[in-house]
Short mmCIF file of C-alpha atoms in Angstrom, two decimals:
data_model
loop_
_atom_site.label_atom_id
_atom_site.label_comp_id
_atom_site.label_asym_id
_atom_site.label_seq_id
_atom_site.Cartn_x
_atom_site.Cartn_y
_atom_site.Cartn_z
CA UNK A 1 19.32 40.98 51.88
CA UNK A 2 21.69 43.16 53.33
CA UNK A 3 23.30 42.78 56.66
CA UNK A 4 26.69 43.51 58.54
CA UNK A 5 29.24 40.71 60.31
CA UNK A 6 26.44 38.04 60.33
CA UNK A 7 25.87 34.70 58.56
CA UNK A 8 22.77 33.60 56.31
CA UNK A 9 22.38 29.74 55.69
CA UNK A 10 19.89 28.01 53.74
CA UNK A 11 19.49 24.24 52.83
CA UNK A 12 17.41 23.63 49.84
CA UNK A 13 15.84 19.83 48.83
CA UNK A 14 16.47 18.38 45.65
CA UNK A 15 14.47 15.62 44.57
CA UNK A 16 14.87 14.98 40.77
CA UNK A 17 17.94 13.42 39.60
CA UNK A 18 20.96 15.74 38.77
CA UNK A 19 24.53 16.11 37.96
CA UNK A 20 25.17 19.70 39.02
CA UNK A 21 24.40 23.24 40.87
CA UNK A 22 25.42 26.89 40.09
CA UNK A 23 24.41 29.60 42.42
CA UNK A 24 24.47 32.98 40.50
CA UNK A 25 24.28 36.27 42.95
CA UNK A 26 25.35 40.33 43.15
CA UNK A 27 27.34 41.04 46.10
CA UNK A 28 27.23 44.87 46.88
CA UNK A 29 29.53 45.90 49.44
CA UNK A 30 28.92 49.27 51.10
CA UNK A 31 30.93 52.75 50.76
CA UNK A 32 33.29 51.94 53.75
CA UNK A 33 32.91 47.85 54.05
CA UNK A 34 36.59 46.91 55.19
CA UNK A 35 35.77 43.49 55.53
CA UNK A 36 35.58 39.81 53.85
CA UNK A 37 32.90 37.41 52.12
CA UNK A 38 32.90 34.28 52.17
CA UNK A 39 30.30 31.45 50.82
CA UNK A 40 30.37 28.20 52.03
CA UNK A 41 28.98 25.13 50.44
CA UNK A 42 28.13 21.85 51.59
CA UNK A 43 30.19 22.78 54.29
CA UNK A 44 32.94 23.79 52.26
CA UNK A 45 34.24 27.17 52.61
CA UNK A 46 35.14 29.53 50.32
CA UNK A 47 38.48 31.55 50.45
CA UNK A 48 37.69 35.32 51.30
CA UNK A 49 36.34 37.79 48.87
CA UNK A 50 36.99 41.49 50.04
CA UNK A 51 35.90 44.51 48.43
CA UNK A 52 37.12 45.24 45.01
CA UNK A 53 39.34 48.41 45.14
CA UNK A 54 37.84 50.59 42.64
CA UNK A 55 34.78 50.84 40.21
CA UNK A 56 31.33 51.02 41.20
CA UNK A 57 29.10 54.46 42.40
CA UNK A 58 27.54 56.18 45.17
CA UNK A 59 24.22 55.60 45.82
CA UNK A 60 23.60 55.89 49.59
CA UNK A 61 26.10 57.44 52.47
CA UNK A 62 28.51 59.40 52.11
CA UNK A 63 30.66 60.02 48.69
CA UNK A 64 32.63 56.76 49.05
CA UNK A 65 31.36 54.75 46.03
CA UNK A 66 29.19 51.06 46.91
CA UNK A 67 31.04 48.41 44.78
CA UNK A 68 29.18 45.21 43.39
CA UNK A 69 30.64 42.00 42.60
CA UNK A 70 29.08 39.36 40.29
CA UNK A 71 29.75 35.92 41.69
CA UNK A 72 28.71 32.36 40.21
CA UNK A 73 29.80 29.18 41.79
CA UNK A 74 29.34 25.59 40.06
CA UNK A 75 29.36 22.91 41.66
CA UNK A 76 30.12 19.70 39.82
CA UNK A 77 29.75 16.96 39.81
CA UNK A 78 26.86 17.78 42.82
CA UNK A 79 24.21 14.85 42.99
CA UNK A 80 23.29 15.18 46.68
CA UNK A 81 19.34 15.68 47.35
CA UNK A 82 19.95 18.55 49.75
CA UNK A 83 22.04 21.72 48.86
CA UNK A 84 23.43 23.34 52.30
CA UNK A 85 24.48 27.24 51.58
CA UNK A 86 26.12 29.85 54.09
CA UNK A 87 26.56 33.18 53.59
CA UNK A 88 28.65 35.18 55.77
CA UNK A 89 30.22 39.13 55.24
CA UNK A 90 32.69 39.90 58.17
CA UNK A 91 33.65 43.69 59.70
CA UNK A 92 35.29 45.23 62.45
CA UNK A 93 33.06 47.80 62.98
CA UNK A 94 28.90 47.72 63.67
CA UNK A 95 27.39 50.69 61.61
CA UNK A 96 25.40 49.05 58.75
CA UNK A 97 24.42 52.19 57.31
CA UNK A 98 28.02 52.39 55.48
CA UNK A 99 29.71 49.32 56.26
CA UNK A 100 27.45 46.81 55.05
CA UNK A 101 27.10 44.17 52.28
CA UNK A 102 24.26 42.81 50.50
CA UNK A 103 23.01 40.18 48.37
CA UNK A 104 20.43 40.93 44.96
CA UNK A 105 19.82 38.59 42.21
CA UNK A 106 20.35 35.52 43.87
CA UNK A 107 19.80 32.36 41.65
CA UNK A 108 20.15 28.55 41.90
CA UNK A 109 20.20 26.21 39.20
CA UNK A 110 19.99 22.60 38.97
CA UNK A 111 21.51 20.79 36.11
CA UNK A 112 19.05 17.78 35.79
CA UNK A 113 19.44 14.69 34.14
CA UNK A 114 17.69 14.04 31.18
CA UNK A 115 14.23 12.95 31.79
CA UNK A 116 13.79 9.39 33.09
CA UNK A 117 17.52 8.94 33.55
CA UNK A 118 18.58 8.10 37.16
CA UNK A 119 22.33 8.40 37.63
CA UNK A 120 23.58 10.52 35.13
CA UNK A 121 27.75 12.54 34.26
CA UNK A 122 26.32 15.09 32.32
CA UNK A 123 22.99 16.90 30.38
CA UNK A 124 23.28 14.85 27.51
CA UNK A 125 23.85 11.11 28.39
CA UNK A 126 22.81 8.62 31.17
CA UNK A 127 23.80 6.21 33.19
CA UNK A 128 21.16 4.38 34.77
CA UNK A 129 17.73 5.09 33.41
CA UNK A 130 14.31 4.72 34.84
CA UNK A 131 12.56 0.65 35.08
CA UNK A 132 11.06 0.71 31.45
CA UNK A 133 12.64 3.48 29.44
CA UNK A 134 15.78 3.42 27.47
CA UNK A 135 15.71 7.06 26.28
CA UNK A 136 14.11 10.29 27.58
CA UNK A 137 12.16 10.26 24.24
CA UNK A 138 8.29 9.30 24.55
CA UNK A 139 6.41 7.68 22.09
CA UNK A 140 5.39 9.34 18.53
CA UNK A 141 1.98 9.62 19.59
CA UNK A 142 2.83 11.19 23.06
CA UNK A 143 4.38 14.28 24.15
CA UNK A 144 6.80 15.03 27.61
CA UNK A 145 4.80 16.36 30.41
CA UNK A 146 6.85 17.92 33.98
CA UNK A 147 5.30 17.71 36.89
CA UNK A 148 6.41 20.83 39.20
CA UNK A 149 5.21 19.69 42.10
CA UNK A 150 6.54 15.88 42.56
CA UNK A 151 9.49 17.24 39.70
CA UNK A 152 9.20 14.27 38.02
CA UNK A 153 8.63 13.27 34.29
CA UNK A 154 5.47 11.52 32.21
CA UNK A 155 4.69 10.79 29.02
CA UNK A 156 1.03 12.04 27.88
CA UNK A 157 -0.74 10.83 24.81
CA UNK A 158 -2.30 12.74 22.60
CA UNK A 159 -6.18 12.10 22.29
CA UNK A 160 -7.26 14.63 19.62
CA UNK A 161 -9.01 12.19 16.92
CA UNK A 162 -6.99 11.52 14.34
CA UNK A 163 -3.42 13.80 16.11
CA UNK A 164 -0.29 11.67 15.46
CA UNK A 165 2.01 13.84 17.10
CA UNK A 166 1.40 16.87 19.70
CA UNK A 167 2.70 19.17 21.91
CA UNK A 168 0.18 19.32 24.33
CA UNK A 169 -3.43 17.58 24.75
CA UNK A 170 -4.70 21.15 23.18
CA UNK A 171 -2.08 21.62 20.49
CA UNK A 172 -2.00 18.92 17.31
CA UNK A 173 1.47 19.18 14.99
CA UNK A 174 0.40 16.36 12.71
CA UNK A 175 -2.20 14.28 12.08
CA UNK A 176 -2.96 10.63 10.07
CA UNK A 177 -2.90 10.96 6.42
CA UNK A 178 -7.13 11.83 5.78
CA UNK A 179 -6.66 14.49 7.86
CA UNK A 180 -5.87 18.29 7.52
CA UNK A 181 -4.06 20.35 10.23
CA UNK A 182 -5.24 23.99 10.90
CA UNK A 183 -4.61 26.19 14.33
CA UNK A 184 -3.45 22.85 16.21
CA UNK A 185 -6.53 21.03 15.14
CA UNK A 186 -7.00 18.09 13.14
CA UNK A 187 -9.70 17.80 10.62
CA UNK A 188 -11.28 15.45 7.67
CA UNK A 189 -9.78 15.67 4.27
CA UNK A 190 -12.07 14.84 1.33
CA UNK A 191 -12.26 11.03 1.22
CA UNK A 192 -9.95 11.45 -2.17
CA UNK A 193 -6.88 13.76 -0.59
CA UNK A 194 -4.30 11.99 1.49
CA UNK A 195 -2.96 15.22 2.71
CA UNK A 196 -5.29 18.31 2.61
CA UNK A 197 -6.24 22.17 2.99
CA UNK A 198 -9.68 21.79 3.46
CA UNK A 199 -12.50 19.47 3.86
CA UNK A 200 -13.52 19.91 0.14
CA UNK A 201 -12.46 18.09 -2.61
CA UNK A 202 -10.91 21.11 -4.92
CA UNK A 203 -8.70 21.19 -1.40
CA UNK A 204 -6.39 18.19 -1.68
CA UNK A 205 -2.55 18.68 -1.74
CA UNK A 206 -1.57 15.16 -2.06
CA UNK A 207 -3.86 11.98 -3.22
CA UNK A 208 -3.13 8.60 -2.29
CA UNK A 209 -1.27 6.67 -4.60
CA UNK A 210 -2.94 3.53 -4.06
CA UNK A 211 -5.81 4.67 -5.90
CA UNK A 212 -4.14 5.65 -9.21
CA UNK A 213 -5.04 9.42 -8.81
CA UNK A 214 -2.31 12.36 -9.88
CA UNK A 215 -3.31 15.81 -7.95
CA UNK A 216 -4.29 18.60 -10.59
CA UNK A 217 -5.53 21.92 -9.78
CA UNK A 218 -6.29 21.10 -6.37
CA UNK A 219 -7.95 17.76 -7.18
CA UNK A 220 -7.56 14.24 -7.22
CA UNK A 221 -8.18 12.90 -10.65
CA UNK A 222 -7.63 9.30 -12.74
CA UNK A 223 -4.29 8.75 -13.90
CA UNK A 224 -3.99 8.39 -18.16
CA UNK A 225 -5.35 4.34 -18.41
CA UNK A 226 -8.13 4.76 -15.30
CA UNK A 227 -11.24 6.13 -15.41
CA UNK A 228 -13.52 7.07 -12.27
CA UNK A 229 -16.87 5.17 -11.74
CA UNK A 230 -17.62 7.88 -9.31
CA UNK A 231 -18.35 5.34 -6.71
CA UNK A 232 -15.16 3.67 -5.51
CA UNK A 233 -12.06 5.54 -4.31
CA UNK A 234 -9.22 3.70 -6.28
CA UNK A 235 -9.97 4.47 -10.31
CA UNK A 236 -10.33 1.38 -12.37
CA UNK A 237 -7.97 0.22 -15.18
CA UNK A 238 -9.16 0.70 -19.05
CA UNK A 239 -9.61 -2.61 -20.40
CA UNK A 240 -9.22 -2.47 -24.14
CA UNK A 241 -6.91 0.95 -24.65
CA UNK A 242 -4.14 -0.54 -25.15
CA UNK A 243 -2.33 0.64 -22.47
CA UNK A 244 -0.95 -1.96 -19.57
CA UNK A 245 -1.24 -0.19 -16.02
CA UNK A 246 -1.34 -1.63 -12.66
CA UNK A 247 -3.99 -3.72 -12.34
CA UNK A 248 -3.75 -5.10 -15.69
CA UNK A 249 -1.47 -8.26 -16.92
CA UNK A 250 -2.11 -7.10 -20.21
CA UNK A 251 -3.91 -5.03 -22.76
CA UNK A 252 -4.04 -6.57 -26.76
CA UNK A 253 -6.93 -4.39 -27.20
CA UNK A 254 -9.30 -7.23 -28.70
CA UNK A 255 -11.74 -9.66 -27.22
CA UNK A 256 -10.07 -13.13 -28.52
CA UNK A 257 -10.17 -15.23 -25.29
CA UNK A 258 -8.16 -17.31 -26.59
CA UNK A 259 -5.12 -15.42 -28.02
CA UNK A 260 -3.12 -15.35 -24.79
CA UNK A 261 -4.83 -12.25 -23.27
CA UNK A 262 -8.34 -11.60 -22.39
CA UNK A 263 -9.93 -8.92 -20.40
CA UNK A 264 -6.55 -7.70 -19.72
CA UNK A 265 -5.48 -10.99 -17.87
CA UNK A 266 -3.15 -14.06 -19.02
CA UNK A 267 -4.69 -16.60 -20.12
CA UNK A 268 -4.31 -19.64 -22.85
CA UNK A 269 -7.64 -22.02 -24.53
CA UNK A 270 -9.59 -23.97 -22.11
CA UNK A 271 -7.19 -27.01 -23.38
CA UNK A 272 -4.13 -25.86 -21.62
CA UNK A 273 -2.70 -27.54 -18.48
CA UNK A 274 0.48 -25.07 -17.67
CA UNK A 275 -0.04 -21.33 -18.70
CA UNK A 276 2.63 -19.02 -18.18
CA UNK A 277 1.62 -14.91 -19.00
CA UNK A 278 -0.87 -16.17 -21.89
CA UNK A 279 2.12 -18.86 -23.35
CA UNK A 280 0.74 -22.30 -23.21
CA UNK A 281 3.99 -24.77 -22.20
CA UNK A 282 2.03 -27.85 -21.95
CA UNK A 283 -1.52 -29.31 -23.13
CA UNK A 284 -3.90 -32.10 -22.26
CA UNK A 285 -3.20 -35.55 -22.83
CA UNK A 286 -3.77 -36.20 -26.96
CA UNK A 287 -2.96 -32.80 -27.95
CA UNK A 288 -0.12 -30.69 -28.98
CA UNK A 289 0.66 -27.22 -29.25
CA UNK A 290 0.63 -25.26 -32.26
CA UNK A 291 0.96 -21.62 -32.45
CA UNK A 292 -0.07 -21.47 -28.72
CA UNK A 293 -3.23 -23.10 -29.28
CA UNK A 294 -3.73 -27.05 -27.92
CA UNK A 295 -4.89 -29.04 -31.16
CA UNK A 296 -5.81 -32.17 -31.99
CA UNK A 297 -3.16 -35.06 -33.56
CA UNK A 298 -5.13 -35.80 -36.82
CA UNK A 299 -4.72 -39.30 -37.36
CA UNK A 300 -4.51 -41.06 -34.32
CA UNK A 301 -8.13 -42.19 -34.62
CA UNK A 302 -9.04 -39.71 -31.78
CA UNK A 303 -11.64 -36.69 -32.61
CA UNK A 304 -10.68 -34.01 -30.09
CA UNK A 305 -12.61 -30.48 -29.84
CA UNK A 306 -10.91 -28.97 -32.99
CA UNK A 307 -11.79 -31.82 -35.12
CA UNK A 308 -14.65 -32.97 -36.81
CA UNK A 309 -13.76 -36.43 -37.10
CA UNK A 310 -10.85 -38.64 -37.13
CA UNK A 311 -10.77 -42.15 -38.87
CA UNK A 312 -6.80 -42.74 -38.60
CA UNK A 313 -6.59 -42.99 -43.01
CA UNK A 314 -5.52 -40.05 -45.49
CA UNK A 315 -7.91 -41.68 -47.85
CA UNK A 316 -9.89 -38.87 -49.62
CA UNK A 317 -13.44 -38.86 -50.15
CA UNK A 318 -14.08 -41.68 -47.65
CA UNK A 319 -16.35 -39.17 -45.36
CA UNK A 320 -13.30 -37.87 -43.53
CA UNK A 321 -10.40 -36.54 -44.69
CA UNK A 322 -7.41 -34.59 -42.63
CA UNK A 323 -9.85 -34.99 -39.68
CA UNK A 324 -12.55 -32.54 -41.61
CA UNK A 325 -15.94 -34.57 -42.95
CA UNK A 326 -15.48 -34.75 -46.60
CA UNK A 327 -18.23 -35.52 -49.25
CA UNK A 328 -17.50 -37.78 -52.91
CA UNK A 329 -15.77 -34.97 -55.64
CA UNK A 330 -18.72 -34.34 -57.40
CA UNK A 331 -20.84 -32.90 -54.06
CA UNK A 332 -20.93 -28.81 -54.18
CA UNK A 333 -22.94 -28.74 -50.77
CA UNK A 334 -21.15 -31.08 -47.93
CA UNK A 335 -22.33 -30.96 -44.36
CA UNK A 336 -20.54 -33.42 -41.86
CA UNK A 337 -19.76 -36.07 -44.69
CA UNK A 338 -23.51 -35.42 -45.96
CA UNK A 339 -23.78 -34.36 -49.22
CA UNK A 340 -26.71 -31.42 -50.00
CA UNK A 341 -26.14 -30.40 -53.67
CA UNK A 342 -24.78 -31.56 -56.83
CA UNK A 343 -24.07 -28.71 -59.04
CA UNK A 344 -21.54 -30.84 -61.24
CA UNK A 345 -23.18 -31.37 -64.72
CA UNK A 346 -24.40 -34.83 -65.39
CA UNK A 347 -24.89 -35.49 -61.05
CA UNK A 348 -27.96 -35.47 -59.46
CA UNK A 349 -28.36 -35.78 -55.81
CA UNK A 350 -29.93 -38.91 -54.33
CA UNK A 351 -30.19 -40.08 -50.80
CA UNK A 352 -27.26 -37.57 -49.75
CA UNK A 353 -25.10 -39.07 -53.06
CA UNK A 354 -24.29 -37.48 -55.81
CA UNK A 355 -25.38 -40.33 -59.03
CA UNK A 356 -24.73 -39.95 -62.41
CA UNK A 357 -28.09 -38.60 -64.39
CA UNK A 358 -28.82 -41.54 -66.42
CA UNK A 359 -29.08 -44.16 -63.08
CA UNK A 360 -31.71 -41.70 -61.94
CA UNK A 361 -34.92 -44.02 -63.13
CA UNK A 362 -33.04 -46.73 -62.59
CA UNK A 363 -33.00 -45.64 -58.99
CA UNK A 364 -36.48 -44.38 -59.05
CA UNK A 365 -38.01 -47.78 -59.95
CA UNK A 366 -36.13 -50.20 -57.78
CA UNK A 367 -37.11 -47.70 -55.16
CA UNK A 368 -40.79 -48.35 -55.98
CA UNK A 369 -40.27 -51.99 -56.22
CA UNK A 370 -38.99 -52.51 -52.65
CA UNK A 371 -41.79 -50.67 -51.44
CA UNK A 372 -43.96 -52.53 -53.48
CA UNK A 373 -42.72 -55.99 -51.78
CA UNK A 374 -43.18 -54.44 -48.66
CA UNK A 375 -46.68 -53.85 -49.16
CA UNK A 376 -47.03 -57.25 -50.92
CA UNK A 377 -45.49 -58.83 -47.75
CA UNK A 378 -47.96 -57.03 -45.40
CA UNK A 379 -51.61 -57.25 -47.52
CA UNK A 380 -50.64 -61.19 -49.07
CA UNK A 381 -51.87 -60.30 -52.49
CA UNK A 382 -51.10 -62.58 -55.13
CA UNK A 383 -51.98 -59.88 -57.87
CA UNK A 384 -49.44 -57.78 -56.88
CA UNK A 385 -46.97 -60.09 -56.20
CA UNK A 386 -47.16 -60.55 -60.32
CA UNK A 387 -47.22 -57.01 -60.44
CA UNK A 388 -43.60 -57.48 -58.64
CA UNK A 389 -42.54 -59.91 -61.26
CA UNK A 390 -43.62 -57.84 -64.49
CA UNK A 391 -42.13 -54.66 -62.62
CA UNK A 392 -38.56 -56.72 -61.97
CA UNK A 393 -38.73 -57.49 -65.40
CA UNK A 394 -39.09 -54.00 -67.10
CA UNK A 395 -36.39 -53.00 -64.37
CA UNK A 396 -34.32 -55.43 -65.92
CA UNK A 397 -34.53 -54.46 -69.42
CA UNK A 398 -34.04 -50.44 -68.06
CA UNK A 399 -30.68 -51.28 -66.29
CA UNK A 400 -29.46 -53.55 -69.28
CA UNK A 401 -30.43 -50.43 -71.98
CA UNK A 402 -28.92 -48.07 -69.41
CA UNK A 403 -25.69 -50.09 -69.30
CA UNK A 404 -25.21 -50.83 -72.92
#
């Protein structure tokens, strides 16, 4: 723009909210200008700028040298919506071709507020923001779109599958953790990686904790204690190693369900009422607790599940003794208080008793004589009822001889 003892004015619309203007321009005054600029703004004049007095080259005219001046004028604070400018170079004379001036490089910049502010002092702070926002941040998921046109402010989200953060709806910068991020683009990791290179499994660079897997050469494998059923994602605990690792409350390395730990979890005898990590601290009712284990009370005429019987005496060789069935002394073979063998010299076993050998006949024969008079009873035979008589007899004689 160049022109001699005239004025240029321009009023520009602001819309967006701002705090500030500067207006940036080269003023070029010509080889014999003799006269004044001046700017004003908003109606404001500017005190008069005449032409430097040395510096600057010939480039048209005559050998006088053109001279140019930088100027850049900030307005602050400036938060009107319309910026009125006036330009105006003065002269006494009317020859443009060597008194002239002229404008190049003209610039105007706004100093906005930050985005969704309304009334703001500065770049960096608000005042007043926008109905809904308390920052000019967006969400995580959503990045800060301008809109040149209406110059206003939006927040876009990003709807790439599986983008957590973007700069645009084409460009991805991160993505959820079973997902890779190549070129802007989010992909699927290998259901094992949590963060990834690839889509293969040799291509994880971090596994999920959560299922008990270390990375290792590029892989996703069991931690020491886990193994991998090759179905499920999280690896499983090994029961039985010795070796207590999440998952387990314990590992004794047996199969005792009754010592306190079984199948790697707490847990005391079917008897126990209050179990604490495999320590029983209180039992049924009629039992107490000895070496973690709920027992009977031998004695108290009660046969609980670790007894075989219970008849309140310490009397030995009554059937029961210290709550276990017990046979006479001279039984080799007792089962439940019934005796199966007599080994003992001089004992022989009869009707679950051990009897010295000499009784044995005696035995034998009043045996046969009660069945005898039972078969007397039922056929009413007077023959064998003597039979009876001469048989109680000889029995008689045998048990005196036996005696003596």
């Amino acid at each position: 723009m160049v022109w001699n003892n005239a004025i240029y004015k321009k009023s520009w619309s602001i819309s967006k909210p701002h705090y500030a203007v500067t207006i940036r321009l080269n003023l070029t005054y010509g080889d014999q200008y003799n006269g004044n600029f001046y700017y004003t703004i908003q109606g404001i004049k500017s005190v008069p700028h005449p032409k430097p007095s040395s510096g600057g080259q010939n480039f048209i005219g005559k050998n006088l040298n053109e001279i140019t001046k930088y100027f850049e004028i900030f307005q602050s604070p400036f938060t009107s919506s319309s910026l009125d400018i006036e330009f105006q170079c003065t002269d006494t004379t009317a020859d443009p071709r060597d008194q002239f001036c002229a404008i190049s490089d003209y610039f105007i910049v706004v100093h906005y507020c930050l985005p969704f502010c309304q009334i703001c002092n500065d770049g960096v702070s608000c005042v007043i923001w926008e109905s809904g926002h308390t920052s000019q941040n967006c969400n995580t998921n959503q990045f800060l779109q301008f809109d040149s046109n209406s110059e206003t402010y939006s927040c876009i989200t990003c709807n790439q599958p599986g983008c957590l953060t973007c700069k645009n709806l084409e460009e991805c910068t991160s993505c959820d953790f079973s997902k890779g991020l190549n070129n802007g683009v989010c992909f699927q990791c290998n259901k094992f990686c949590e963060t990834c290179k690839g889509s293969l499994k040799t291509d994880c660079i971090t596994c999920v904790s959560d299922f008990q897997r270390f990375i290792f050469n590029n892989q996703c494998q069991c931690l020491p204690g886990y193994y991998d059923d090759d179905i499920n994602l999280p690896c499983h605990p090994v029961c039985g190693d010795l070796l207590v690792v999440d998952g387990e409350d314990c590992d004794d390395g047996n199969n005792n369900p009754f010592d306190g730990c079984h199948n790697c979890k707490y847990g005391c005898d079917a008897f126990c009422q209050e179990c604490i990590q495999g320590v029983c601290y209180l039992c049924q009712n009629d039992l107490q607790i000895i070496n973690n284990k709920c027992v009977g009370i031998c004695g108290d005429n009660i046969t609980s599940h670790d007894e075989q019987c219970d008849d309140g005496n310490i009397i030995s060789f009554d059937g029961c003794f210290e709550c276990q069935y017990q046979c006479q002394a001279e039984c080799t073979d007792c089962k439940f208080g019934l005796c199966y063998d007599c080994s003992i010299k001089g004992w022989q076993l009869f009707n679950n008793y051990c009897i010295p050998y000499k009784f044995k006949k005696f035995y034998y024969i009043k045996q046969t004589i009660a069945k005898i008079v039972n078969m007397s009873k039922q056929m009413k035979n007077k023959s064998l009822n003597r039979t009876i008589i001469f048989l109680g007899k000889v029995n008689l004689q045998i048990l005196q001889k036996q005696i003596r």
